Every structure is written in structure tokens, then in C-alpha cells.
mmCIF file of C-alpha atoms (C1' of nucleotides) in Angstrom:
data_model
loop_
_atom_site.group_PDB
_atom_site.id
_atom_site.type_symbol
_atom_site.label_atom_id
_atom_site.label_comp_id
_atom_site.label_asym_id
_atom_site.label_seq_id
_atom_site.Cartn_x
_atom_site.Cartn_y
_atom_site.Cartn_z
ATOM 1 C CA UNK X 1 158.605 124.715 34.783
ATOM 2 C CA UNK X 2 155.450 126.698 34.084
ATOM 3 C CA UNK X 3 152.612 124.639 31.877
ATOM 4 C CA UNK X 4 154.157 121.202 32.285
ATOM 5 C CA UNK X 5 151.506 119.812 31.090
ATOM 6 C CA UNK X 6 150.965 121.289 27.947
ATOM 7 C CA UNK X 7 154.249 120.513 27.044
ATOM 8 C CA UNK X 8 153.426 116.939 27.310
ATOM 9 C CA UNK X 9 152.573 115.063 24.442
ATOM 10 C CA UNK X 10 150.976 112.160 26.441
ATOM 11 C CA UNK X 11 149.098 114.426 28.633
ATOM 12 C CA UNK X 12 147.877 116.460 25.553
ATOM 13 C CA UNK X 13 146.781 113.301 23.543
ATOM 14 C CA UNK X 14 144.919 112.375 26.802
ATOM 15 C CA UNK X 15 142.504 115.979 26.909
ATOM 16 C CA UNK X 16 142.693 116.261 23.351
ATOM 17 C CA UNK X 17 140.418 112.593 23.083
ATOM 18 C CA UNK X 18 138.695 113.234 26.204
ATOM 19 C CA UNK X 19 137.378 116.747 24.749
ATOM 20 C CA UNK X 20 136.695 114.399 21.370
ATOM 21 C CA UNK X 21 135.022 112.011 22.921
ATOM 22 C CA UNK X 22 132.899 114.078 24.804
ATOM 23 C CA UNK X 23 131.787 115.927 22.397
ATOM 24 C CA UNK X 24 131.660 112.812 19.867
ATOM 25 C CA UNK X 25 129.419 111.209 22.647
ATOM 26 C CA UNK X 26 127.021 113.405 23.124
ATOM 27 C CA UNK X 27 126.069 114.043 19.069
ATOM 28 C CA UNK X 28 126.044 109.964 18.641
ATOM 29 C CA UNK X 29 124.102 109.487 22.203
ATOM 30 C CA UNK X 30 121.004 112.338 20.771
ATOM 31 C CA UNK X 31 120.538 109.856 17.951
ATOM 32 C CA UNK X 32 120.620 106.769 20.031
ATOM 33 C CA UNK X 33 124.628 105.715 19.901
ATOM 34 C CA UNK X 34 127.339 105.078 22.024
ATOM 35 C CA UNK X 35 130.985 105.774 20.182
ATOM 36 C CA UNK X 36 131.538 101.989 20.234
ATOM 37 C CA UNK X 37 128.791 101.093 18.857
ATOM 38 C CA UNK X 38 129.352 103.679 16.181
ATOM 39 C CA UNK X 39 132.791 102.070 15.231
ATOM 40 C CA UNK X 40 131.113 98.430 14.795
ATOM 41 C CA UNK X 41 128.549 99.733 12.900
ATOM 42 C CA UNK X 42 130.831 101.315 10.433
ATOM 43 C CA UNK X 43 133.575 98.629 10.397
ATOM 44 C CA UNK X 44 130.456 96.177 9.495
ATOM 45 C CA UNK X 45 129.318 98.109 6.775
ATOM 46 C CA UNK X 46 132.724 98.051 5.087
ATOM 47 C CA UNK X 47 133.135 94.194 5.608
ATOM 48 C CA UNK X 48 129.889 92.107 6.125
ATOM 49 C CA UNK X 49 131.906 88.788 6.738
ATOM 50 C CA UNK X 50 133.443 90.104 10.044
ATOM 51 C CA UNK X 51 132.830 87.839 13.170
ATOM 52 C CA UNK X 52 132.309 89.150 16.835
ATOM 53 C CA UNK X 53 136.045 87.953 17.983
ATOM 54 C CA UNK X 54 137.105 89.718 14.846
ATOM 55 C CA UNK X 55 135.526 92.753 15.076
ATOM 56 C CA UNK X 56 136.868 92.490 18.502
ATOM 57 C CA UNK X 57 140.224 92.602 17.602
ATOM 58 C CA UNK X 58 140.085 94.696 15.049
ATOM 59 C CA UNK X 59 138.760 97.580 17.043
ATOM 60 C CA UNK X 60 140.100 96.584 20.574
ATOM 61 C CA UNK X 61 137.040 95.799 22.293
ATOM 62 C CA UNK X 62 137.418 92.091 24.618
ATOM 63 C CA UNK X 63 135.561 89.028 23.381
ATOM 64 C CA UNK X 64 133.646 89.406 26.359
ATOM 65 C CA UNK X 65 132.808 93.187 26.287
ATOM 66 C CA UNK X 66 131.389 92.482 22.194
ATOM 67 C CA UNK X 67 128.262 90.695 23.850
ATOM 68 C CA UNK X 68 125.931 92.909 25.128
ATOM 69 C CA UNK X 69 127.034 95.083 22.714
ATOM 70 C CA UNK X 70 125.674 93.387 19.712
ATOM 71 C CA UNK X 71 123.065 92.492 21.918
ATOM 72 C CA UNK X 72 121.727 96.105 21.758
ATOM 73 C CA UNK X 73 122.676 96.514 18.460
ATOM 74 C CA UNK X 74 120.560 93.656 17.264
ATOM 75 C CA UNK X 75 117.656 94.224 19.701
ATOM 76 C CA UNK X 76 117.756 97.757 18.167
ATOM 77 C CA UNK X 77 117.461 95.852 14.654
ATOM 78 C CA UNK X 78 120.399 96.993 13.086
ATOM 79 C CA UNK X 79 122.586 94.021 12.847
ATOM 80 C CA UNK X 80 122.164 90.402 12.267
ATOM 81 C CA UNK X 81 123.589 87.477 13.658
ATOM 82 C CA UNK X 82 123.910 85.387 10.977
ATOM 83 C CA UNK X 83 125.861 81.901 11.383
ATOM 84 C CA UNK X 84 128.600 81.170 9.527
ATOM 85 C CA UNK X 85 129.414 77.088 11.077
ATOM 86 C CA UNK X 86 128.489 75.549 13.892
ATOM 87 C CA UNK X 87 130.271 78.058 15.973
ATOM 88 C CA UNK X 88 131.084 81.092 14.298
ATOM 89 C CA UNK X 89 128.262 83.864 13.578
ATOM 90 C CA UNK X 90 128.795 86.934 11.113
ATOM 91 C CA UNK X 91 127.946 90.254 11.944
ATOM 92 C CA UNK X 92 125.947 91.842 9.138
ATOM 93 C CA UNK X 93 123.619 94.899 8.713
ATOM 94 C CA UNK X 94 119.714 94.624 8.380
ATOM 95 C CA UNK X 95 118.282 97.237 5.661
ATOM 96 C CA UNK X 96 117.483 99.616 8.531
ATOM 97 C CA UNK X 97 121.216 98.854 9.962
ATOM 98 C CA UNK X 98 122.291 100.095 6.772
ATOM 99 C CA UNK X 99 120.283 103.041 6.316
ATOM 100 C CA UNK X 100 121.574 104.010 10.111
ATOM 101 C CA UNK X 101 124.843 103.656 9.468
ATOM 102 C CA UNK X 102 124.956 106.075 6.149
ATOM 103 C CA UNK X 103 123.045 108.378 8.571
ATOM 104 C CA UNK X 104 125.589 107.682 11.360
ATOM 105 C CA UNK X 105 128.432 108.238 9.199
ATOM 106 C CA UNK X 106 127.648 111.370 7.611
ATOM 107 C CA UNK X 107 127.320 112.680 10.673
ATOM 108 C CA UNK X 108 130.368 112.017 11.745
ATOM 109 C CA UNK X 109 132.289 112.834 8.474
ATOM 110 C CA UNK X 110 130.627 116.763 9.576
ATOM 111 C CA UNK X 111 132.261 116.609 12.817
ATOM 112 C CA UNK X 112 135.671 115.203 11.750
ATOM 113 C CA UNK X 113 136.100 118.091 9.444
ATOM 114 C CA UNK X 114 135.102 120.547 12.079
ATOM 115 C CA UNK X 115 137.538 118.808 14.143
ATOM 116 C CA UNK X 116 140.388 119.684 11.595
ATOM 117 C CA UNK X 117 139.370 122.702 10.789
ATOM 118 C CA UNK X 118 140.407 123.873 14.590
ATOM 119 C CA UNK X 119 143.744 122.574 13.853
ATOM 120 C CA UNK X 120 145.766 125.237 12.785
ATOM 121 C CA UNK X 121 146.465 124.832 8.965
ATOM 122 C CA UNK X 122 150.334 124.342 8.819
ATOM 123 C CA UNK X 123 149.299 121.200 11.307
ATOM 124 C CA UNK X 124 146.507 119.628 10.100
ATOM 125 C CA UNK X 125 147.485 117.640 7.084
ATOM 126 C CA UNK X 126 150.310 116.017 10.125
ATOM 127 C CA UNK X 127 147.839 114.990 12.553
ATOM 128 C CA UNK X 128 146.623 111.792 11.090
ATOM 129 C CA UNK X 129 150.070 110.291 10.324
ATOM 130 C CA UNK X 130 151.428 111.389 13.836
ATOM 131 C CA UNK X 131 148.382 109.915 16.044
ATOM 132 C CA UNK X 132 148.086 106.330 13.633
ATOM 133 C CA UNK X 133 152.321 106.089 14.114
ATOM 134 C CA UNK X 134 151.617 106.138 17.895
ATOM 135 C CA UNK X 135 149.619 103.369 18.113
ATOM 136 C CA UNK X 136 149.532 101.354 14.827
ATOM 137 C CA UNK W 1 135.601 102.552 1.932
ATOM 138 C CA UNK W 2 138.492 100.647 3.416
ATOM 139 C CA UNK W 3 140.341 101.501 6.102
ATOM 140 C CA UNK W 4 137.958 104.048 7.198
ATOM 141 C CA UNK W 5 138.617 104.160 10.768
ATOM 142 C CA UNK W 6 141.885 104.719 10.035
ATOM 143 C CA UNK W 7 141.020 107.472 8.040
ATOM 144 C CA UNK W 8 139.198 109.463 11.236
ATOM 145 C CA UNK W 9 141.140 111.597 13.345
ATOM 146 C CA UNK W 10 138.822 111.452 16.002
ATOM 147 C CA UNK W 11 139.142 107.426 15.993
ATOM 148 C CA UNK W 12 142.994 107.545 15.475
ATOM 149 C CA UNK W 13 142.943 110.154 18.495
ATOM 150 C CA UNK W 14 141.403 107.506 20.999
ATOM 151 C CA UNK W 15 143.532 104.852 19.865
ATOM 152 C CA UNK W 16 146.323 106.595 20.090
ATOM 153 C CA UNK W 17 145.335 107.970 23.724
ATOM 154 C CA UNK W 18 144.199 104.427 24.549
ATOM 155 C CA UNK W 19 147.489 102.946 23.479
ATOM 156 C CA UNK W 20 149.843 105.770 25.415
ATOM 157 C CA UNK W 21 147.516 105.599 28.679
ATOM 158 C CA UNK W 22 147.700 102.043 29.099
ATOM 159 C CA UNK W 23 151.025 101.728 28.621
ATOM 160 C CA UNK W 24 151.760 105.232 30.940
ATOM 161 C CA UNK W 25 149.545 103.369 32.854
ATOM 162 C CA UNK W 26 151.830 100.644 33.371
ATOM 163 C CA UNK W 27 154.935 102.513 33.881
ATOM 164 C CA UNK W 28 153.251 104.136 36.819
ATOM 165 C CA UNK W 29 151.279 101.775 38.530
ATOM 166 C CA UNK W 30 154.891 99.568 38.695
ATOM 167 C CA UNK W 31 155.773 102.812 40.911
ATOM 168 C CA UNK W 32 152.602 103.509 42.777
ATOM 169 C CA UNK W 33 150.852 105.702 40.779
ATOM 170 C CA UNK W 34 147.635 106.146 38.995
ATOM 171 C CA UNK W 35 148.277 108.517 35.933
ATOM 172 C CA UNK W 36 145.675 111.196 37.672
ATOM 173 C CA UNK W 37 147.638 111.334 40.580
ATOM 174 C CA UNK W 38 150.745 111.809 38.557
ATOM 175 C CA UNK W 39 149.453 114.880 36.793
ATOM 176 C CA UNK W 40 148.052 116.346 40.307
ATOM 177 C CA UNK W 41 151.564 115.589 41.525
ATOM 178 C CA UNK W 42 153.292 117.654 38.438
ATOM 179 C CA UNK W 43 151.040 120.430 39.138
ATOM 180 C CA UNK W 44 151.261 120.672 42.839
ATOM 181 C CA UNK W 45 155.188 120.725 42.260
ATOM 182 C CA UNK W 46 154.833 123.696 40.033
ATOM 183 C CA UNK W 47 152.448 125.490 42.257
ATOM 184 C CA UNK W 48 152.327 125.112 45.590
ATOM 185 C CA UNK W 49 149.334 127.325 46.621
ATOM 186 C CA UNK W 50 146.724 125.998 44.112
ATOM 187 C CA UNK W 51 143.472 124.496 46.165
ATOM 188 C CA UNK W 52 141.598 120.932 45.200
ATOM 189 C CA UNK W 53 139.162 123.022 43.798
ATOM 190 C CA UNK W 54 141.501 124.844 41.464
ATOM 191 C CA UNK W 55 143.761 121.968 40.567
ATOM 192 C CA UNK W 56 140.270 120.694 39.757
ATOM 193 C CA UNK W 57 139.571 122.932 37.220
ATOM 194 C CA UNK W 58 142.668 122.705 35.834
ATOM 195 C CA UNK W 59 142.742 119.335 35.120
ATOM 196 C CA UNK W 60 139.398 118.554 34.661
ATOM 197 C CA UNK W 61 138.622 116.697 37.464
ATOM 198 C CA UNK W 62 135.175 117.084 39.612
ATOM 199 C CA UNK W 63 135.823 118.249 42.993
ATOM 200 C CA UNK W 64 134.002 115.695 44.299
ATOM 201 C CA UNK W 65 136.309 113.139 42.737
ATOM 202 C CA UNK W 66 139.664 114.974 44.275
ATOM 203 C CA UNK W 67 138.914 113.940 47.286
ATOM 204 C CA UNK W 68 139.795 110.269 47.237
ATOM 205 C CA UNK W 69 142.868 111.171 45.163
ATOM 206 C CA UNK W 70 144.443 113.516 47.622
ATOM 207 C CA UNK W 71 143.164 110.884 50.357
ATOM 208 C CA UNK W 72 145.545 108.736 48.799
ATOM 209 C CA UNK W 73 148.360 111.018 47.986
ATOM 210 C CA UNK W 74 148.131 112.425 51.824
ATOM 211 C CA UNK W 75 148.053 108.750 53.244
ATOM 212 C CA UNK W 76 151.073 108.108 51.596
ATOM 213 C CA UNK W 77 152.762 110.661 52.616
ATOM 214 C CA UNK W 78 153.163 112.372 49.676
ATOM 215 C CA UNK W 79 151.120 116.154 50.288
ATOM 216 C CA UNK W 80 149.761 118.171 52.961
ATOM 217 C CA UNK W 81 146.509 119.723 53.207
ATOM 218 C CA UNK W 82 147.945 123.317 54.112
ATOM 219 C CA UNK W 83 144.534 125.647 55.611
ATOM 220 C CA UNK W 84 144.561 128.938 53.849
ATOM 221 C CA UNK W 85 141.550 130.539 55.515
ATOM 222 C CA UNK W 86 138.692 129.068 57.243
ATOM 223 C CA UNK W 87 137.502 127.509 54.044
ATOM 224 C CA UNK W 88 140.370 126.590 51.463
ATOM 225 C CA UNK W 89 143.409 124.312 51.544
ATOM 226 C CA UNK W 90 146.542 124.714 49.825
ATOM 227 C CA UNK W 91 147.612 121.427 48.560
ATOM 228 C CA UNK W 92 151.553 121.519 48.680
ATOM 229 C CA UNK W 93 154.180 118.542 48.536
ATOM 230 C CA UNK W 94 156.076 117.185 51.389
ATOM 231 C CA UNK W 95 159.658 116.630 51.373
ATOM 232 C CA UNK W 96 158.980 112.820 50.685
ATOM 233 C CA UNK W 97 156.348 113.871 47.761
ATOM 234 C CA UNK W 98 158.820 116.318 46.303
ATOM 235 C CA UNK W 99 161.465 113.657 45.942
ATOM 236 C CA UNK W 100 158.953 111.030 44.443
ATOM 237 C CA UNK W 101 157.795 113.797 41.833
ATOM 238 C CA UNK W 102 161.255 114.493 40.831
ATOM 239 C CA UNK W 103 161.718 110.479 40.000
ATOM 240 C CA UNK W 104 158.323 110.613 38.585
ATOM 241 C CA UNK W 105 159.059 113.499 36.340
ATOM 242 C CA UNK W 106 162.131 111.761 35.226
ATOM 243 C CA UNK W 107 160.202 108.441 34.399
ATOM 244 C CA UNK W 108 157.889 110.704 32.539
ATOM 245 C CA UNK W 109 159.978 112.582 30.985
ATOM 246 C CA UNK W 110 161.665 109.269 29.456
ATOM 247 C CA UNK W 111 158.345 108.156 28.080
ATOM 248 C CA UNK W 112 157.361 110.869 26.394
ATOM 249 C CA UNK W 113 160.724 110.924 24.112
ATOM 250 C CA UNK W 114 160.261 107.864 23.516
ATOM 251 C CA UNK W 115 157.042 108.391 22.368
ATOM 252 C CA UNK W 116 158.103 111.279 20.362
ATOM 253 C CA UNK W 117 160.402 109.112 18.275
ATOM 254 C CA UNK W 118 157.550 106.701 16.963
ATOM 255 C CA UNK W 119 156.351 109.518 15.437
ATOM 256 C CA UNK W 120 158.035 109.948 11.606
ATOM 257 C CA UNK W 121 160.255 113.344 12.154
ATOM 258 C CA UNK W 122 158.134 115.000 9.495
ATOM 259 C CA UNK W 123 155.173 115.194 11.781
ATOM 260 C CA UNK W 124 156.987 115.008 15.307
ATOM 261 C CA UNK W 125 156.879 118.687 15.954
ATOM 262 C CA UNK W 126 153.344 118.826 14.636
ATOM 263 C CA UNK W 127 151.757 116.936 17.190
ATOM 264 C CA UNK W 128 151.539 118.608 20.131
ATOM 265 C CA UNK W 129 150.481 122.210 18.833
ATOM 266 C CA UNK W 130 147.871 119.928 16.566
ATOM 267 C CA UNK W 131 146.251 118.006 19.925
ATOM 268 C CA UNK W 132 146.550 121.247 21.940
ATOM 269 C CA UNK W 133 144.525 123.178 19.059
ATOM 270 C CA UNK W 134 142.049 120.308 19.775
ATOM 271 C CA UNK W 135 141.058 121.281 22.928
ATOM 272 C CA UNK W 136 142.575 124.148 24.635
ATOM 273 C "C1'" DT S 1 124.627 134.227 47.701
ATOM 274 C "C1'" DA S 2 128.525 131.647 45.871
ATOM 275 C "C1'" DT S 3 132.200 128.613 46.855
ATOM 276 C "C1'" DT S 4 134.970 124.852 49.332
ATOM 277 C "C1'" DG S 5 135.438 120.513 50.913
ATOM 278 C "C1'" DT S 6 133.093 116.533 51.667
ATOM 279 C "C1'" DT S 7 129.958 112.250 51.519
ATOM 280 C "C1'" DA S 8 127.393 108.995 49.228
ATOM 281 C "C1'" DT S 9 126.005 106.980 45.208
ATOM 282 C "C1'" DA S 10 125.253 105.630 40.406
ATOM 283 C "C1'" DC S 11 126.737 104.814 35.923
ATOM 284 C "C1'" DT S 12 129.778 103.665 32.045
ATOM 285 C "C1'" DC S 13 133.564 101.323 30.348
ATOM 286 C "C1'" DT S 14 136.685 97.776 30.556
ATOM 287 C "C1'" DA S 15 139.074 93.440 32.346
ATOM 288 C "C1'" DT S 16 139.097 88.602 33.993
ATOM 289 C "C1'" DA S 17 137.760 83.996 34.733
ATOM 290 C "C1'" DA S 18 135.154 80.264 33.629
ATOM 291 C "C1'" DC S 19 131.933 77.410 30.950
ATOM 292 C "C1'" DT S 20 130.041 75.073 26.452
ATOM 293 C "C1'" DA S 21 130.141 73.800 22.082
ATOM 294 C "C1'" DT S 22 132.520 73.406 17.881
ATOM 295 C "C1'" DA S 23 136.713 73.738 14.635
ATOM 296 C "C1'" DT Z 1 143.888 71.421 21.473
ATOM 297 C "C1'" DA Z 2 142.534 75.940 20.181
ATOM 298 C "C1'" DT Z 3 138.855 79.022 19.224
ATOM 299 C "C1'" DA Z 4 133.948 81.295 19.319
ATOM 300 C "C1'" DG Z 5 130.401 82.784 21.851
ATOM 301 C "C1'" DT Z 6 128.679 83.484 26.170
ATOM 302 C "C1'" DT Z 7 127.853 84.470 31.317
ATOM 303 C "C1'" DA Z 8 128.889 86.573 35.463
ATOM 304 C "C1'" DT Z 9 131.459 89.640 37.968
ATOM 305 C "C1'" DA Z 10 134.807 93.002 39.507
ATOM 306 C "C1'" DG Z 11 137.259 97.074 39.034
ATOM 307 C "C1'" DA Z 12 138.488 101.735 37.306
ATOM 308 C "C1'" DG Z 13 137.098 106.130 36.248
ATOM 309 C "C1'" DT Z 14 133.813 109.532 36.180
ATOM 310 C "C1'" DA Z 15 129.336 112.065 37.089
ATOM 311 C "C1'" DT Z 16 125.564 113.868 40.113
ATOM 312 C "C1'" DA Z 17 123.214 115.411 44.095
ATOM 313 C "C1'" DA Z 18 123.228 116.995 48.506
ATOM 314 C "C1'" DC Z 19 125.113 118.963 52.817
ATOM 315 C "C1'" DA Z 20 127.717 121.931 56.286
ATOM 316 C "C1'" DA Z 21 130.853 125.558 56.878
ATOM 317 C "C1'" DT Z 22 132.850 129.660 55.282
ATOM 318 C "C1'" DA Z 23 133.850 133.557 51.894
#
DNA sequence: TATTGTTATACTCTATAACTATA
DNA sequence: TATAGTTATAGAGTATAACAATA
């Protein structure tokens, strides 16, 4: 039963997005991101109509956890809260939000493609499909 | 740009790890387990003469962090800190731990078919060469 | 001099419960 | 009555620094 564990898919998907993140973490924390932050940021500028709770759900982050989080993001004066009714404020980007963001994700468009490019060729075009039927 | 999260392997890759971990998660802790101590526990049962140190390295977790984890493991009963010199131990299973790995292995084993099948057949036997290219 | 095991500690990320104001 | 935003807090999991003993 030598190399178990790199036999298992689980375990593999586990190092495989720890070595991601890592590495993801460190290029978006030199400019001043965490890789949460990253995702609202980019999920805001596709959709500008996009509440906290949905945002929340949308990118699994608790209600709760989406506070302080915008918090920084709009202290940093990249996002707005900007009230929709009584009780229900949209998330959208501030000019310098925006220009961030088409910073942020051309940098990580580079480092997805690096990313592929170390999966061998015959398995690259697979990988997407396989890893969004897992958990979609 | 819709759907462009979906679109990132590096997003789809923690979602995907996210979604298998937590439920893994759950499968184990209903037996006891933590999913760390599950892959120490694989390891150990392949090799018995590896050190915290080494199994460490291999699984990349800090020495300093092993320590509670085998605390655990020992207290239940489940592996023995075997002295190989003055300096190193030998983590190796008891006869109670080698038992519980074999039903853990089996429970594992289960999952990860399982798992296996969400993924479309075209891309099944993609994935794990693709997520070990990643980061091995 | 480098390594092993260990202790203590701090930090990030995430989960839970409760409260209020509004739909 | 359910939902949105919020607060406070607790728990994992992980990272860092330091130390004694041994290779």
C-alpha cells in the first residue's frame, strides 16, 4: 500500500488547494488582499446589484463572516454600501474599487494560466469540469 | 464576464476541496476523527518507523503542531511513541490503532468512489494526475 | 552545528447565537 | 413571520519563536 495518499483523490484535492492557496495568498496579500476579499471584489464587478447575504451565498462565506469583511473593503474605499430599502444595502464598486479590481484580476488571470500550464497537457482541458462536478 | 469564478481553476479547486473536506469531515468526526489525524493514521499504517518529524514533512504539517495530534492519537490508544535513539521516536500503531485504521481505510475508501462517480467519466481519470501535477 | 521533540502563543478563518429593524 | 445586517464570541487549524536534549 505504498503512496496511499497520492492515490487519493480527496487527499490530493486537499494539497493541491492548499499549495493554490498559498501561493494565491501570498501574490494577493503583497498588493493588499486576502483571497476572499479577492472573490467579492470580482463577483461585484460582474453584478453591482448583489447584496451582502447574497454575495454570501453565492460564494459561501456566513452572513456573519461578510461584515468585517466589507468593513475593510469599504474602509479601504473600494466598495460602497449603497441602500437598496429600508433594510437591504447593495454592494457596489467606487471608481478606485473598480480600477483595483481590473488590476486584481489581471493578476490573477497570469497565475491561473501558470497554474494550467503545470498540468500536464492531455489533463488540463479536464480539470475544470472535474473540480466544478465535485462541488456544484 | 459571467460566471467568472466558475471559470477559475484555482476558485473551483477550493470549492471543490471545501466541499469534499467538510463533508470527509463529517464522516470522520461521526467516528472520532479529525481528517489530519486520519491521514497520520494511513501513513503510520504504511510505515511504521517514520518519526513526527518525518511524517511532518510528509504531510505538511509543522512539527510543532504534531504534537497535540499524536497527544491525542496516543491518549486514545491508538499509537505508541516507540524511542529509536536518544533523540527520535518511531511513531507505530497499536493493535487497537491498527484495527481502527483498517475501518477507517474502509470508510475512506467508500468516500472517495463515491466521489469519483460525481465526476462525468470523461474527466474521472483526469483528476487525480491533474491535482497531483498541481502540487507535487 | 543541525535536528528532534516540545511548550507557549498568536493569528486567520470560519461557525453559532442572539439582537434590531424592516420586508 | 421571515429576512438583512449586525455584534460578539468561540472554535478549528495553522504559524512562529524559543528551549533543552541529543545526533
Amino acid at each position: 500500500m505504498t503512496d496511499l495518499l497520492g492515490r487519493l483523490p480527496g487527499y490530493a484535492l486537499r494539497r493541491a488547494a492548499n499549495a493554490v492557496m498559498g501561493e494565491l495568498g501570498d501574490i494577493l496579500g503583497d498588493r493588499g488582499f486576502r483571497i476572499t476579499e479577492a472573490a467579492v471584489l470580482l463577483l461585484v464587478q460582474d453584478r453591482s446589484d448583489l447584496t451582502s447575504s447574497q454575495i454570501g451565498k453565492t460564494l459561501d462565506i456566513q452572513r456573519a463572516n461578510m461584515v468585517p469583511l466589507l468593513n475593510r473593503l469599504e474602509a479601504a474605499g473600494w466598495i460602497r454600501r449603497k441602500p437598496l430599502d429600508g433594510k437591504s444595502l447593495a454592494i457596489v464598486l467606487t471608481a478606485e474599487g473598480a480600477a483595483k479590481v481590473t488590476e486584481l484580476a489581471s493578476v490573477i488571470e497570469v497565475y491561473e494560466q501558470g497554474l494550467l500550464q503545470r498540468v500536464p497537457e492531455e489533463h488540463r482541458d479536464h480539470l475544470l469540469p472535474a473540480l466544478n462536478a465535485i462541488w456544484r
